[in-house]
Amino acid sequence: MMYRTARRAAALVVMLAALGACSKGPTPEQQAAARKAATEARAQDALTTYQKMVDMKSYSLAVPLGEEIVSKYPDTKAAAEVKPQLDDLRAKAKAKATKERLQRLWVYQVAPMAGGTQSTAAIGVSRPAALDLRLILRRHSDWGLSVFLYADGSQGFVCKGNCTVPVKFDDTTVKLKAYVPQGGRPALMFRDEKGFIARLEKASVIHMKVRMKGSGERDLEFEVGGFDASKWKPLPKKK
């Protein structure tokens, strides 16, 4: 790319030299035209790279390239082409970055568990950030489908019998039944697993209020918008 630009510039030098051989040298108008042609050539080279990034949907790379074309070569055809596109590209770059960040919040695993096999999709709590707590969707070869909170390093949850937990999926609040499993594990299991998952798949953010041993009521937030059901692998049916 730089080679093509240099070759064009060299051609301009040869042209100006030829003009100088038969006259007193290029006029100011000719010099200005030569400079403009060289600038247009450099801008077109930059535009080629910019367009490749756009075609590849690498918007985070395309935006600074486009901004450079507009600022460095403001009066060129390339700048006129790029300038109207920049606001849309910035929006796409931001949306793609947000989507990728949300997708990275989820962890998907298939592993042996208690004599069987489990497939899990897990996401850590976003707020409060200091709390080591996860929301887990689980398929288990023996236990079936489960949706639960698990608090690492915690004494667990306060929930007598079937307690009611208000869970807000975006703007809709649903009161769901939950229980603490036997054995002293720091978990809170939800009763309507299928309903929970169906709502989660359509939601961007989930809020819920739970009571935890030693710390009272906690308002939890999970940014679930990056959930990818295709990555939460189903388990083979038992023969």
XYZ file of C-alpha atoms in Angstrom:
239
model
C 0.000 0.000 0.000
C 2.763 2.422 0.956
C 4.636 1.268 -2.130
C 1.758 2.263 -4.409
C 1.555 5.679 -2.750
C 5.318 6.209 -3.162
C 5.111 5.140 -6.806
C 2.373 7.673 -7.482
C 4.385 10.401 -5.787
C 7.445 9.455 -7.865
C 5.369 9.708 -11.032
C 4.350 13.205 -10.038
C 8.003 14.177 -9.526
C 8.867 12.864 -13.021
C 5.965 14.795 -14.500
C 7.062 18.007 -12.790
C 10.648 17.468 -13.933
C 9.456 17.069 -17.521
C 7.494 20.265 -17.244
C 10.538 22.012 -15.845
C 12.659 20.885 -18.800
C 10.535 22.789 -21.278
C 9.589 25.787 -19.136
C 10.644 27.682 -16.086
C 9.035 24.991 -13.849
C 5.544 24.074 -12.712
C 3.131 26.833 -11.957
C 1.671 27.229 -8.429
C -1.554 25.751 -9.772
C 0.294 22.689 -11.047
C 2.121 22.274 -7.746
C -1.165 22.493 -5.826
C -2.734 19.933 -8.158
C 0.196 17.577 -7.650
C -0.066 17.904 -3.855
C -3.823 17.272 -3.993
C -3.333 14.198 -6.166
C -0.763 12.783 -3.729
C -3.086 13.448 -0.776
C -5.998 11.778 -2.563
C -3.795 8.750 -3.259
C -2.807 8.388 0.411
C -6.423 8.838 1.488
C -7.578 6.141 -0.934
C -4.981 3.730 0.446
C -6.268 4.400 3.976
C -9.850 3.992 2.740
C -9.035 0.530 1.388
C -7.855 -0.633 4.817
C -10.821 1.016 6.512
C -13.282 -0.713 4.176
C -11.687 -4.102 4.860
C -12.274 -3.602 8.593
C -15.899 -2.636 7.961
C -16.463 -5.671 5.733
C -14.980 -7.905 8.463
C -17.249 -6.209 11.052
C -14.164 -5.188 13.006
C -15.872 -1.947 13.973
C -13.540 -1.158 16.876
C -10.667 -1.025 14.352
C -12.639 0.660 11.577
C -13.724 3.626 13.714
C -10.230 5.016 14.484
C -9.174 4.443 10.873
C -12.207 6.372 9.666
C -11.608 9.169 12.161
C -8.005 9.438 10.957
C -9.106 9.707 7.323
C -11.549 12.497 8.168
C -9.072 14.450 10.296
C -5.906 13.872 8.266
C -7.418 14.113 4.769
C -10.495 16.333 5.334
C -10.968 17.572 1.767
C -10.619 14.228 -0.034
C -13.173 11.942 -1.649
C -12.307 9.298 0.937
C -13.182 11.638 3.812
C -16.458 12.565 2.133
C -17.313 8.866 1.897
C -16.314 7.970 5.452
C -17.668 10.921 7.439
C -21.408 10.077 7.130
C -20.704 6.497 8.235
C -18.859 7.206 11.475
C -21.778 7.701 13.881
C -23.352 4.426 12.782
C -19.998 2.635 13.071
C -19.440 3.994 16.588
C -22.852 2.680 17.614
C -22.090 -0.731 16.083
C -18.674 -0.855 17.781
C -20.238 -0.062 21.152
C -23.034 -2.610 20.705
C -20.600 -5.331 19.632
C -18.255 -4.623 22.556
C -21.187 -4.784 24.993
C -22.440 -8.040 23.504
C -18.991 -9.630 23.688
C -18.539 -8.480 27.302
C -21.876 -9.980 28.318
C -21.084 -13.247 26.530
C -17.792 -13.536 28.425
C -19.660 -13.410 31.752
C -21.067 -16.897 31.151
C -19.100 -20.122 31.682
C -20.332 -23.404 30.161
C -19.073 -26.794 31.310
C -19.816 -30.490 31.003
C -18.220 -32.588 33.752
C -18.700 -35.653 36.004
C -20.757 -34.961 39.133
C -21.821 -37.288 41.983
C -21.727 -40.473 39.936
C -23.366 -38.856 36.930
C -22.712 -36.094 34.403
C -23.733 -32.463 34.600
C -23.910 -29.667 32.029
C -23.872 -26.175 33.530
C -24.192 -22.565 32.474
C -23.002 -20.237 35.231
C -22.717 -16.484 35.683
C -21.285 -14.499 38.589
C -23.216 -11.763 40.332
C -22.550 -8.287 38.897
C -23.626 -6.366 42.003
C -22.585 -6.409 44.749
C -19.274 -7.117 43.041
C -17.528 -8.171 46.255
C -19.926 -11.088 46.764
C -18.649 -14.465 45.493
C -21.974 -15.782 44.245
C -23.152 -17.463 41.044
C -26.420 -18.181 39.299
C -26.229 -21.699 37.846
C -28.368 -23.514 35.296
C -27.729 -27.247 35.516
C -28.703 -30.391 33.670
C -27.748 -33.565 35.528
C -27.995 -37.100 34.230
C -29.677 -38.276 37.475
C -31.184 -35.156 39.064
C -32.613 -33.513 35.967
C -32.963 -29.746 35.554
C -31.970 -27.257 38.290
C -31.669 -23.494 38.659
C -29.946 -22.241 41.791
C -27.766 -19.666 43.485
C -24.462 -20.839 44.925
C -22.460 -18.674 47.336
C -18.808 -19.721 47.630
C -17.251 -19.094 51.028
C -20.633 -18.240 52.562
C -22.752 -19.782 55.306
C -25.616 -19.853 52.838
C -29.130 -18.523 52.515
C -32.044 -17.976 54.889
C -35.116 -19.736 53.508
C -37.561 -21.748 55.643
C -39.391 -24.453 53.758
C -40.590 -23.043 50.443
C -39.773 -19.346 50.696
C -40.798 -16.716 48.160
C -38.107 -14.799 46.266
C -39.031 -11.702 44.209
C -37.126 -11.960 40.916
C -37.202 -9.077 38.427
C -36.542 -9.987 34.790
C -35.857 -6.579 33.189
C -39.079 -4.706 34.053
C -41.227 -7.674 35.127
C -41.161 -8.948 38.710
C -42.184 -12.550 39.442
C -42.454 -14.151 42.888
C -40.776 -17.543 42.688
C -40.680 -20.379 45.187
C -37.271 -21.501 46.380
C -35.737 -23.780 49.020
C -32.402 -24.574 50.657
C -31.215 -28.129 49.868
C -30.364 -30.551 52.648
C -26.737 -31.108 53.579
C -25.712 -27.575 54.531
C -24.657 -26.506 51.054
C -24.692 -22.686 50.525
C -27.287 -22.916 47.741
C -30.792 -21.634 47.043
C -32.788 -23.788 44.608
C -35.674 -22.391 42.527
C -38.814 -24.510 42.050
C -40.018 -23.416 38.588
C -36.840 -24.200 36.687
C -38.343 -24.165 33.188
C -40.208 -20.910 33.810
C -37.080 -19.280 35.234
C -34.989 -20.267 32.216
C -37.668 -19.169 29.716
C -37.744 -15.702 31.307
C -33.945 -15.538 31.566
C -33.527 -16.224 27.833
C -35.539 -13.078 27.037
C -34.000 -10.829 29.715
C -30.997 -8.510 29.793
C -30.743 -8.054 33.569
C -32.102 -10.011 36.530
C -32.535 -8.548 40.024
C -33.524 -10.570 43.073
C -33.713 -10.045 46.811
C -32.474 -12.880 49.020
C -31.644 -13.244 52.699
C -28.170 -14.532 53.519
C -26.851 -15.826 56.810
C -24.757 -13.223 58.577
C -25.464 -10.377 56.148
C -29.264 -10.069 55.969
C -31.162 -9.135 52.809
C -29.079 -8.682 49.681
C -30.147 -7.141 46.370
C -28.454 -9.155 43.628
C -27.958 -8.178 39.993
C -27.025 -10.508 37.135
C -26.300 -9.217 33.594
C -27.661 -12.245 31.744
C -28.070 -10.755 28.247
C -25.109 -12.726 26.857
C -26.609 -16.153 27.591
C -26.195 -18.525 24.625
C -28.476 -21.553 24.956
C -26.552 -23.390 22.220
C -23.450 -23.466 24.441
C -25.337 -25.039 27.347
C -25.017 -28.591 26.096
C -27.886 -31.086 26.529
C -27.039 -34.471 28.011
C -27.733 -37.755 26.188
C -30.824 -39.561 27.355
C -30.328 -42.616 29.494
C -30.744 -45.908 27.643
